[in-house]
PDB file of C-alpha atoms in Angstrom:
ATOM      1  CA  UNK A   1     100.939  28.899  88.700  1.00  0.00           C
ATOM      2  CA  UNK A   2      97.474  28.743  87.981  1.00  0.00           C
ATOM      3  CA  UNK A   3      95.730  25.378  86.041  1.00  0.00           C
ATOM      4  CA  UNK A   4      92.311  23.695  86.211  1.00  0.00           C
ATOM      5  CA  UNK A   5      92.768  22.355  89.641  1.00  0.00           C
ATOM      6  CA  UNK A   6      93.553  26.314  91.318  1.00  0.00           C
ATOM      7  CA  UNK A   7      90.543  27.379  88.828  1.00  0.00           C
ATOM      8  CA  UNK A   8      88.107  24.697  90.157  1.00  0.00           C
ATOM      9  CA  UNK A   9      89.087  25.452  94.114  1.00  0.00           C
ATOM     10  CA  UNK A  10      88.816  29.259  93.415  1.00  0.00           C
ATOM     11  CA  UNK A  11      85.260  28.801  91.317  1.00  0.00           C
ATOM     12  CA  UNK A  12      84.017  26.540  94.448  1.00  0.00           C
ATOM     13  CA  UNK A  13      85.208  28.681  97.304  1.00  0.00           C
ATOM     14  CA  UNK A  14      83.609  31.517  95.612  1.00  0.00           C
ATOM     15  CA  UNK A  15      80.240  29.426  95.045  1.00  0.00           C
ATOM     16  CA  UNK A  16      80.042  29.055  98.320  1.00  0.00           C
ATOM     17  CA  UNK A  17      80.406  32.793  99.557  1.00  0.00           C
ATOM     18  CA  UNK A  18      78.136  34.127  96.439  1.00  0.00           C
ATOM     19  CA  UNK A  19      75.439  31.865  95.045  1.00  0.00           C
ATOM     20  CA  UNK A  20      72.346  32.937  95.855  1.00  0.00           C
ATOM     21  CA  UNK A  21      73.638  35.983  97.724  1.00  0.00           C
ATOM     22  CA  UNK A  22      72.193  39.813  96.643  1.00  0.00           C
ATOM     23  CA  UNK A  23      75.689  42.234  95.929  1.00  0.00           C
ATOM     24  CA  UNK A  24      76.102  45.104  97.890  1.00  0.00           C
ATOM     25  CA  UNK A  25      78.729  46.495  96.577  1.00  0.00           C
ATOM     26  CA  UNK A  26      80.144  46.048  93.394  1.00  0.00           C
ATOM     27  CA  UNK A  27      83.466  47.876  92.132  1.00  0.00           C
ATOM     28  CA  UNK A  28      85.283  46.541  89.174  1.00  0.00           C
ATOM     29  CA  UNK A  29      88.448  48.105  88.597  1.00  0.00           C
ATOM     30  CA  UNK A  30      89.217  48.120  84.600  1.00  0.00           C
ATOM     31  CA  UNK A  31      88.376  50.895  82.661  1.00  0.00           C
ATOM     32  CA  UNK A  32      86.496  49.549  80.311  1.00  0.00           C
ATOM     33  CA  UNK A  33      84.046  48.547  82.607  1.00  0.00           C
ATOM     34  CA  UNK A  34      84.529  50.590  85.766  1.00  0.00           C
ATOM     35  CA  UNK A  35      81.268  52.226  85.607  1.00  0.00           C
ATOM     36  CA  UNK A  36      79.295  49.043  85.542  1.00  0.00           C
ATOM     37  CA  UNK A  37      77.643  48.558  88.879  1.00  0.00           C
ATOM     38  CA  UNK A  38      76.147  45.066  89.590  1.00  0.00           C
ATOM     39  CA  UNK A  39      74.877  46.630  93.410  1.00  0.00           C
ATOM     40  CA  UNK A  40      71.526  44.394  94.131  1.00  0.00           C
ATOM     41  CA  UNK A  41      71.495  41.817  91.796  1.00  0.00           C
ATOM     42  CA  UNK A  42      72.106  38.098  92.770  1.00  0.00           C
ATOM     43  CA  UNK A  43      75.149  35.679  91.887  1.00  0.00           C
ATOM     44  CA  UNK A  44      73.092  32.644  90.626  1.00  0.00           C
ATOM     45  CA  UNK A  45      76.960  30.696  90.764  1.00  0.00           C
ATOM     46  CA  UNK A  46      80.031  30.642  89.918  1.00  0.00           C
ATOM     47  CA  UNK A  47      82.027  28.208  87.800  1.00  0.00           C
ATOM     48  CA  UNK A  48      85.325  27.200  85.889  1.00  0.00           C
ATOM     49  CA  UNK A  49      85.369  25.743  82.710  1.00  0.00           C
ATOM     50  CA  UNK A  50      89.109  25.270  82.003  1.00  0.00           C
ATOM     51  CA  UNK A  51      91.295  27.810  83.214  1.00  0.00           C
ATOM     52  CA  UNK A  52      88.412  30.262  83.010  1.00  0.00           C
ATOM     53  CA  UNK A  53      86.214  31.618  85.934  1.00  0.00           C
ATOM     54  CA  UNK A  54      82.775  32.702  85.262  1.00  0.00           C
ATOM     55  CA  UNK A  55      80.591  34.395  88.580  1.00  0.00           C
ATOM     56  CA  UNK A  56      76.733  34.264  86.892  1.00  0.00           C
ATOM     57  CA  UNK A  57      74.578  37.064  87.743  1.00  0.00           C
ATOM     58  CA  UNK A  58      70.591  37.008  87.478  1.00  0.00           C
ATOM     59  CA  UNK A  59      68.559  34.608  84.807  1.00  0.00           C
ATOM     60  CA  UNK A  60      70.394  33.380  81.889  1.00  0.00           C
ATOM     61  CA  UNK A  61      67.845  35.415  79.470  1.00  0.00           C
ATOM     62  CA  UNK A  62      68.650  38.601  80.928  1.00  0.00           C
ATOM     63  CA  UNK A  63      71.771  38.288  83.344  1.00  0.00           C
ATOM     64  CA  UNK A  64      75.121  38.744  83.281  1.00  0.00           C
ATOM     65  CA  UNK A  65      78.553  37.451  83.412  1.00  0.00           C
ATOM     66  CA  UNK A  66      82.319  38.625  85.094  1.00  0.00           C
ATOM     67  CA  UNK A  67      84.925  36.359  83.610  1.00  0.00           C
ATOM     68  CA  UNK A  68      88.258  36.146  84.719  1.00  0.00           C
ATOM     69  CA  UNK A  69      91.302  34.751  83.658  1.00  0.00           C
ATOM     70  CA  UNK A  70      94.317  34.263  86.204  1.00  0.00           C
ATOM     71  CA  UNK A  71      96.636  33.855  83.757  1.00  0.00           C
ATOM     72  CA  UNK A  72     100.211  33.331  85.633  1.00  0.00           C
ATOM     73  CA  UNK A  73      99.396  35.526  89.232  1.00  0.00           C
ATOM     74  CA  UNK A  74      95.932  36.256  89.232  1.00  0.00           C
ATOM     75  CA  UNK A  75      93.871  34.693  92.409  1.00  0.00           C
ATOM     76  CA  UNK A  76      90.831  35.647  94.088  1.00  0.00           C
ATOM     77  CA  UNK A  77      90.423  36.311  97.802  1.00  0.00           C
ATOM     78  CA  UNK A  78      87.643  35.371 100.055  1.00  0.00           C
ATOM     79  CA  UNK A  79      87.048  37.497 103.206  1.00  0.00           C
ATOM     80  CA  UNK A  80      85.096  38.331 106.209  1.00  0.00           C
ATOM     81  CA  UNK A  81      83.276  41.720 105.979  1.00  0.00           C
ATOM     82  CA  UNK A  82      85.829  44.309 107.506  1.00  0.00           C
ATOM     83  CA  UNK A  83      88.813  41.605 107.359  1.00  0.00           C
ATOM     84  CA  UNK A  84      92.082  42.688 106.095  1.00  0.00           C
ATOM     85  CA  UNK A  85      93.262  42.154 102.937  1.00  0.00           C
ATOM     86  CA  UNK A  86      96.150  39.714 101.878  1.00  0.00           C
ATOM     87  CA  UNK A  87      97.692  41.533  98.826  1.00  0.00           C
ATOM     88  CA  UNK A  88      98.075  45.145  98.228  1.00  0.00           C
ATOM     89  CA  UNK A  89      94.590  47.199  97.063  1.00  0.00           C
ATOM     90  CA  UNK A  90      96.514  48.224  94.316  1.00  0.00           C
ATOM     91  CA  UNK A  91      96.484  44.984  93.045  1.00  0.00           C
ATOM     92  CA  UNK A  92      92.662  44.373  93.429  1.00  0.00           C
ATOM     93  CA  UNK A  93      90.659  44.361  89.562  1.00  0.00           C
ATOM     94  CA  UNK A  94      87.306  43.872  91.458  1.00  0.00           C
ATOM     95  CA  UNK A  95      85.562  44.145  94.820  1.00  0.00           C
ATOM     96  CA  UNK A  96      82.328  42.153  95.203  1.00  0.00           C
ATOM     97  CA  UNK A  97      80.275  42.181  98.210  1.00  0.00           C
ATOM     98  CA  UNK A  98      77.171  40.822 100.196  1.00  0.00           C
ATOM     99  CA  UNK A  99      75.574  41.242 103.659  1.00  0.00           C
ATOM    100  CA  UNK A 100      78.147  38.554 105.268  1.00  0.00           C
ATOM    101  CA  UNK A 101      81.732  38.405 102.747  1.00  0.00           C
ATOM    102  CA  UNK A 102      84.204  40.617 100.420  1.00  0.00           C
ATOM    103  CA  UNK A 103      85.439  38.594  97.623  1.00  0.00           C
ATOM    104  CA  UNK A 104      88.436  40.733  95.832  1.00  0.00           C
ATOM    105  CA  UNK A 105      90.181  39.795  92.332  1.00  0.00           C
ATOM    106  CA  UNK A 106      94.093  40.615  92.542  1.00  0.00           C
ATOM    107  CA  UNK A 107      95.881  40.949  89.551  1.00  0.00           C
ATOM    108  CA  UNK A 108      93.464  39.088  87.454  1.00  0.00           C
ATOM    109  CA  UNK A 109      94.999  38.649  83.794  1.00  0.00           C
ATOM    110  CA  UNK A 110      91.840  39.492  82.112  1.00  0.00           C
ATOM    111  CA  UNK A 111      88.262  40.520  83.429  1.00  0.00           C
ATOM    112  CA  UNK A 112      85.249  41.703  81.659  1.00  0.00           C
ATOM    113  CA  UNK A 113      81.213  41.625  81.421  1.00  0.00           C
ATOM    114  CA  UNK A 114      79.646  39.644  79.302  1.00  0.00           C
ATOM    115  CA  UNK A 115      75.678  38.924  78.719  1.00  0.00           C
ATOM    116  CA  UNK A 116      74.923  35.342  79.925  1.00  0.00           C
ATOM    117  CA  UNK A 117      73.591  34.970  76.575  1.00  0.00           C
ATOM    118  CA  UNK A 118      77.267  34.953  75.130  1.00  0.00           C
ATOM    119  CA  UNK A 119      79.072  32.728  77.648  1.00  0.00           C
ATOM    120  CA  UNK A 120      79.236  29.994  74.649  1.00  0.00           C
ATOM    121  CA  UNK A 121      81.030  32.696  72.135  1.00  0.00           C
ATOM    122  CA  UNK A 122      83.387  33.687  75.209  1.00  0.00           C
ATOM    123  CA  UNK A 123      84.296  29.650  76.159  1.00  0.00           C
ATOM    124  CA  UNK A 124      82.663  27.624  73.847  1.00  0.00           C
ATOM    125  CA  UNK A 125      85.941  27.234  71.506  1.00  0.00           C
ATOM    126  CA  UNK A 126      87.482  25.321  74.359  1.00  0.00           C
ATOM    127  CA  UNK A 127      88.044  21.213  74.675  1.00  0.00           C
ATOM    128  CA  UNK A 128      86.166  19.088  77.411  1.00  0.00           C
ATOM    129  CA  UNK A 129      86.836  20.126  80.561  1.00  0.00           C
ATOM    130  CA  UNK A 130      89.168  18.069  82.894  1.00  0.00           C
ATOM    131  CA  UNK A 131      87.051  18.753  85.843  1.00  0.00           C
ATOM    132  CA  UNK A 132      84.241  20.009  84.762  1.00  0.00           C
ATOM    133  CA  UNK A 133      81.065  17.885  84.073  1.00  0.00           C
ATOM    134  CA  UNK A 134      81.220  18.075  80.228  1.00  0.00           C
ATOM    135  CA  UNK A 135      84.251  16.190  80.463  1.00  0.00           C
ATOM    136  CA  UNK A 136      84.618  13.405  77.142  1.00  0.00           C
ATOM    137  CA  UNK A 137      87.344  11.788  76.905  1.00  0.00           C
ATOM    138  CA  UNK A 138      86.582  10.580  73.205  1.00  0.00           C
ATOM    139  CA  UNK A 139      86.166  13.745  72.271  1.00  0.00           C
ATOM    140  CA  UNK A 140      89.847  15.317  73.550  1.00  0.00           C
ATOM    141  CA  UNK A 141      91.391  12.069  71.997  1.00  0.00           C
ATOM    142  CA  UNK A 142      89.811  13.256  68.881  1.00  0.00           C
ATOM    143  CA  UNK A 143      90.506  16.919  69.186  1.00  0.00           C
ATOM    144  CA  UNK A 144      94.559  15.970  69.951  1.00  0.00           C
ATOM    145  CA  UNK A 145      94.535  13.545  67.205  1.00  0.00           C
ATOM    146  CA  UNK A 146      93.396  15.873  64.072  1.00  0.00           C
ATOM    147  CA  UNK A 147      97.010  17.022  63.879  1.00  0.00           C
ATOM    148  CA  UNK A 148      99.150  14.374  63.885  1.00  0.00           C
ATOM    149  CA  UNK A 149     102.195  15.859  62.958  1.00  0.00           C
ATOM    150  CA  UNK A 150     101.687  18.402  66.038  1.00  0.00           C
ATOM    151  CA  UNK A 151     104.298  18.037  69.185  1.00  0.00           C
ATOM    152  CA  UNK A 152     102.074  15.932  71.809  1.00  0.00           C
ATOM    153  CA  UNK A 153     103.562  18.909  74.900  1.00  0.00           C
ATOM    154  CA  UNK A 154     102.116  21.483  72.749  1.00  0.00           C
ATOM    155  CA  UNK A 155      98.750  19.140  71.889  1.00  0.00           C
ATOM    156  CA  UNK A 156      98.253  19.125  75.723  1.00  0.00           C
ATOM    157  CA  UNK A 157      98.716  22.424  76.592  1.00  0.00           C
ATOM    158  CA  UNK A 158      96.213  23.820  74.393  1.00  0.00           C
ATOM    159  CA  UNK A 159      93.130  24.387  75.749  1.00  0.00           C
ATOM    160  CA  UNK A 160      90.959  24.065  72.701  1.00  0.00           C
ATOM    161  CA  UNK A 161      91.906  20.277  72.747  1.00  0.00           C
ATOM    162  CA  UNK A 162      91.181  19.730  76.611  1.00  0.00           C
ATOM    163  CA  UNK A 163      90.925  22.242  79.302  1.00  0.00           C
ATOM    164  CA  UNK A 164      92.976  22.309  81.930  1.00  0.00           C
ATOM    165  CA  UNK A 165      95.760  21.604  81.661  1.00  0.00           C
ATOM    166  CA  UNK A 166      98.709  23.859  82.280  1.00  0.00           C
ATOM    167  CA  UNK A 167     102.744  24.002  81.948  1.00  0.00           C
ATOM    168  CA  UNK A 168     103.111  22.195  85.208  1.00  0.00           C
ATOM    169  CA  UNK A 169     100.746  19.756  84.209  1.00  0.00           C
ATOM    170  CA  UNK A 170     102.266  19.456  80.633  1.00  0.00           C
ATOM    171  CA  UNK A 171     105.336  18.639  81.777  1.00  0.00           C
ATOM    172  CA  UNK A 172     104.567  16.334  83.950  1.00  0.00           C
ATOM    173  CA  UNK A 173     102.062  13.995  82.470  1.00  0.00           C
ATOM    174  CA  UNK A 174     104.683  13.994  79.635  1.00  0.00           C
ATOM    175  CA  UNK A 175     107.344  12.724  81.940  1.00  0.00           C
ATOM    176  CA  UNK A 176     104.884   9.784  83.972  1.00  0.00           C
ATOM    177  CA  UNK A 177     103.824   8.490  80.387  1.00  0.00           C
ATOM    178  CA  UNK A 178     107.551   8.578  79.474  1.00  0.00           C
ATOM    179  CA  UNK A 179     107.050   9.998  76.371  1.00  0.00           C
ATOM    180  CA  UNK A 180     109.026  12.965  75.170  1.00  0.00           C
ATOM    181  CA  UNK A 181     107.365  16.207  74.417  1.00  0.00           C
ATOM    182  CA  UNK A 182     108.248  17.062  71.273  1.00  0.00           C
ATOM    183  CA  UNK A 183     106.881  13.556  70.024  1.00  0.00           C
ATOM    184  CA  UNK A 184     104.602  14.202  67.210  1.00  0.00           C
ATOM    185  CA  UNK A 185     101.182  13.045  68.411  1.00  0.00           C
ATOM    186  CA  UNK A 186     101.048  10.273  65.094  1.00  0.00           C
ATOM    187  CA  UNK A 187     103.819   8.714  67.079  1.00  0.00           C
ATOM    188  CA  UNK A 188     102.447   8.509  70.188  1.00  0.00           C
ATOM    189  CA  UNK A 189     101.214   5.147  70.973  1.00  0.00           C
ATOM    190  CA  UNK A 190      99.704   5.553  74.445  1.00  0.00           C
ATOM    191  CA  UNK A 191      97.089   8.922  73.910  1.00  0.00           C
ATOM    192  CA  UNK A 192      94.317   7.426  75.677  1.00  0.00           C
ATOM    193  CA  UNK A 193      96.579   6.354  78.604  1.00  0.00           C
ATOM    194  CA  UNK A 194      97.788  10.108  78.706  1.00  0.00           C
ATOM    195  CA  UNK A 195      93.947  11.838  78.448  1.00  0.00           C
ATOM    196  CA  UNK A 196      93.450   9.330  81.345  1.00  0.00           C
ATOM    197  CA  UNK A 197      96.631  10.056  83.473  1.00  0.00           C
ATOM    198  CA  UNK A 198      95.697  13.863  82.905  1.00  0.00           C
ATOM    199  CA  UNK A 199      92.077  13.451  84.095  1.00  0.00           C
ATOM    200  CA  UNK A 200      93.181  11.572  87.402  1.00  0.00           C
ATOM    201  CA  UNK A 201      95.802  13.794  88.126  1.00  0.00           C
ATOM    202  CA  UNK A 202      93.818  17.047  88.110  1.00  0.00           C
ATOM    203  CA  UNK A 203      91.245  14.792  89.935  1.00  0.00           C
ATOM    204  CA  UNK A 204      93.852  13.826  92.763  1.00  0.00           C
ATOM    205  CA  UNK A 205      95.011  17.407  93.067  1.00  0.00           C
ATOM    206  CA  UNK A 206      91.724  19.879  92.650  1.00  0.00           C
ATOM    207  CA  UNK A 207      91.306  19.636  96.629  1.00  0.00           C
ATOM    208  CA  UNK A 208      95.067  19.972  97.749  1.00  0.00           C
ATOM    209  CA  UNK A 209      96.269  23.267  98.034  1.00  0.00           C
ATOM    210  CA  UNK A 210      99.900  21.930  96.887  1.00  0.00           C
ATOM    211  CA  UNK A 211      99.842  20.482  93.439  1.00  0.00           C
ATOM    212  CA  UNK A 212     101.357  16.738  93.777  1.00  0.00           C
ATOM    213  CA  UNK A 213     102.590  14.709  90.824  1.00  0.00           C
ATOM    214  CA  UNK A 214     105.148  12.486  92.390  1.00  0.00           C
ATOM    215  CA  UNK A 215     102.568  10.951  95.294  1.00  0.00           C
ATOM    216  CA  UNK A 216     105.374  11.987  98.096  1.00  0.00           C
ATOM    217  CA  UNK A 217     102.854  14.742 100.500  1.00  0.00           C
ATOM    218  CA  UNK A 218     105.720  15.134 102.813  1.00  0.00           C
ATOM    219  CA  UNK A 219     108.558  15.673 100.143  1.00  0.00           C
ATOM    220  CA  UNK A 220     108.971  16.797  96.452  1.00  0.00           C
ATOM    221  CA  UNK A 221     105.978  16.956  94.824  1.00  0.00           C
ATOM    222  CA  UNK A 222     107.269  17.265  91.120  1.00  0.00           C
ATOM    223  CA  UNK A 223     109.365  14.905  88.879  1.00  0.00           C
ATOM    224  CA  UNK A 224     110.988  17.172  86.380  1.00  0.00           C
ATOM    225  CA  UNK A 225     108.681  20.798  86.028  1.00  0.00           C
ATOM    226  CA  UNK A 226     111.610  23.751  87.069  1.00  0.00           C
ATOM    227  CA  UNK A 227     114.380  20.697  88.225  1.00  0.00           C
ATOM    228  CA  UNK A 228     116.912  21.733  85.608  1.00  0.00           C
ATOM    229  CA  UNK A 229     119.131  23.044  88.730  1.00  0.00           C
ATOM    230  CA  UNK A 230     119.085  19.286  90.799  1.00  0.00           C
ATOM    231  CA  UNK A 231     117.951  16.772  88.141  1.00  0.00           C
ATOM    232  CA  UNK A 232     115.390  14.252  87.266  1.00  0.00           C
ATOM    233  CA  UNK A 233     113.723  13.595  90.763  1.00  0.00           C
ATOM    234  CA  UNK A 234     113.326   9.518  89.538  1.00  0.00           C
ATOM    235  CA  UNK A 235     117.173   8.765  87.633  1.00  0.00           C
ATOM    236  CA  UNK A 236     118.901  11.794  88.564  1.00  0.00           C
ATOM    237  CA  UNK A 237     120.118  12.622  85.005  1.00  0.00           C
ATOM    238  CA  UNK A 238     120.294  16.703  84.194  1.00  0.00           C
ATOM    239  CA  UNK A 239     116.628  17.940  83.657  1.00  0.00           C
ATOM    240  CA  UNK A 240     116.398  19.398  80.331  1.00  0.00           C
ATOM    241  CA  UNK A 241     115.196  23.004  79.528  1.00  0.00           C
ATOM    242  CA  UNK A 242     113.429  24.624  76.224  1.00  0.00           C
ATOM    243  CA  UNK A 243     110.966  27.461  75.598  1.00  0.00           C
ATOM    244  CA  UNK A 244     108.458  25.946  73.169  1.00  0.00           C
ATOM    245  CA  UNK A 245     105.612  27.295  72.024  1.00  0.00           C
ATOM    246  CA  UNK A 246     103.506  27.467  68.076  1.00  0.00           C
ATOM    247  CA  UNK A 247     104.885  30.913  67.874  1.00  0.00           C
ATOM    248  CA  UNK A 248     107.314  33.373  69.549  1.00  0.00           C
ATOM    249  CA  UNK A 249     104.688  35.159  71.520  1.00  0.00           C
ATOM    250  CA  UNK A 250     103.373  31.571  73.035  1.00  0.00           C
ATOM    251  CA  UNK A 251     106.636  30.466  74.208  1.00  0.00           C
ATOM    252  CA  UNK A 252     106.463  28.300  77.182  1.00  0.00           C
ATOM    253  CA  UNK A 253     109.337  26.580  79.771  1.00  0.00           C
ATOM    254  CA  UNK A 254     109.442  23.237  78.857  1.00  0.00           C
ATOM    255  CA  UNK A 255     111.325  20.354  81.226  1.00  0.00           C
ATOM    256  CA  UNK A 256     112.118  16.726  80.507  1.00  0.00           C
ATOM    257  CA  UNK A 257     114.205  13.922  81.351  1.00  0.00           C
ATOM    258  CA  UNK A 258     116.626  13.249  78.428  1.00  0.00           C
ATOM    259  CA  UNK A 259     116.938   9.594  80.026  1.00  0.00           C
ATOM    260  CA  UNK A 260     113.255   8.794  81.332  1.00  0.00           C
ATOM    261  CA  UNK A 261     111.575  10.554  77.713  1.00  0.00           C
ATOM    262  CA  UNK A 262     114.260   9.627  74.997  1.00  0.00           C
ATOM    263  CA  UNK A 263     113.717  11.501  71.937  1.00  0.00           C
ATOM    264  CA  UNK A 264     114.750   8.593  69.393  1.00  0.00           C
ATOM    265  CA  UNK A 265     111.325   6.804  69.764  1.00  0.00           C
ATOM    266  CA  UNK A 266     107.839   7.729  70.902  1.00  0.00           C
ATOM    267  CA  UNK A 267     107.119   5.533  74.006  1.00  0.00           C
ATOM    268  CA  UNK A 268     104.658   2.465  75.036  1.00  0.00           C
ATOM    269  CA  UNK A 269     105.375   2.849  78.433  1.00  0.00           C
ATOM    270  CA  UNK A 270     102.122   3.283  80.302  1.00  0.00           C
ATOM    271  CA  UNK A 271     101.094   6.089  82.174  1.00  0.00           C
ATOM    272  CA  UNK A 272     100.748   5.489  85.785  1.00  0.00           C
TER     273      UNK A 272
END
């Protein structure tokens, strides 16, 4: 499942093949932008800022933007000119190339073009970013405490409050600060701990291709996210499941250990 961390690998393995690098072929596949043809300009870079991906074309005054969102499956492919591709061409959204690689969007959950001009209207609305160098942790401490009465797993999973941070990560930063989710925010007494814990676990985990929460590389790397089948990976006790969300159409999976995250209280505890 795509977060910051498989955002920030993607945005720098696609730096490296792109930046600075003349297209020389350009074919996006959505409609609403399948006639635009970006064949001889140059990527300046490419970058994440949350969850987002933004390859840069040309000057900021007059150059453009593709942005992509993964959303649950998207991922983008790096290749070899004349290598074979990984996933089905079917499933491609966009096909960029240069002299030396192919660099192919698969089932991207949004993409469009955007003037560089409006890249702050497109991602602007969105909290410091977790791995990005605007990161302020002041500032998402502020953002997550201006509702108070607001559950603290729904306060980290939204994006306008920090970046970053998805399910996976929601669940578990919830679970190593033993705090449980649905804790209003007002009655959480160890926020800064938590901004921290989520900062140095994206941090830990932006270079590994296998998202670890539990520090065990050889073993299970989660303590509670999708567990509801074996348990709470620390006590044991039945992982429990909810789908949570502000509305009906944002309902996520949410996991927790009834024992580790008791409800009755919110918890000191500090994150680790």
């Amino acid at each position: 499942m795509p977060e910051g961390d498989t955002v920030w690998r993607a945005a720098r393995e696609l730096n490296t093949a792109l930046a600075g690098q003349t297209l020389t072929k350009c074919d996006i596949r959505v409609p609403k932008f399948a006639t635009t043809d970006f064949t001889g300009r140059t990527v300046t870079d490419v970058v994440a800022r949350g969850k987002h991906l933004l390859i840069r074309l040309d000057d900021a005054d007059s150059g453009w933007i593709l942005h992509s969102h993964l959303k649950m499956e998207g991922l983008w492919h790096v290749y070899e000119r004349g290598q074979r591709w990984r996933r089905p061409a079917f499933k491609a959204r966009c096909v960029l190339e240069t002299a030396q690689k192919q660099v192919v969007g698969f089932d991207l959950g949004f993409l469009r073009v955007l003037p560089r001009s409006e890249e702050n209207d497109a991602v602007g609305y969105l909290g410091p970013d977790l791995l990005g160098p605007d990161w302020d942790a002041a500032e998402a401490l502020r953002r997550i405490e201006s509702v108070p009465e607001r559950p603290i797993g729904l306060a980290l999973l939204d994006q306008r409050n920090l970046a970053g941070i998805g399910n996976v990560y929601r669940c578990e930063i919830c679970f190593l600060a033993g705090v449980h989710p649905l804790t209003p925010v007002g009655e959480v007494r160890n926020l800064p701990r938590i901004i921290d814990l989520s900062k140095r676990l994206l941090e830990a985990n932006k270079t590994r291709s296998r998202r670890i929460t539990t520090g065990n590389m050889g073993g299970d790397p989660l303590w509670v996210y999708n567990r509801e089948t074996r348990g709470c990976l620390r006590c044991g006790t039945k992982v429990a499941h909810e789908l949570v969300g502000d509305n009906a159409l944002e309902l996520r999976d949410l996991y927790y250990c009834p024992h580790c995250q008791p409800a009755a209280a919110a918890s000191s505890a500090p994150a680790t």
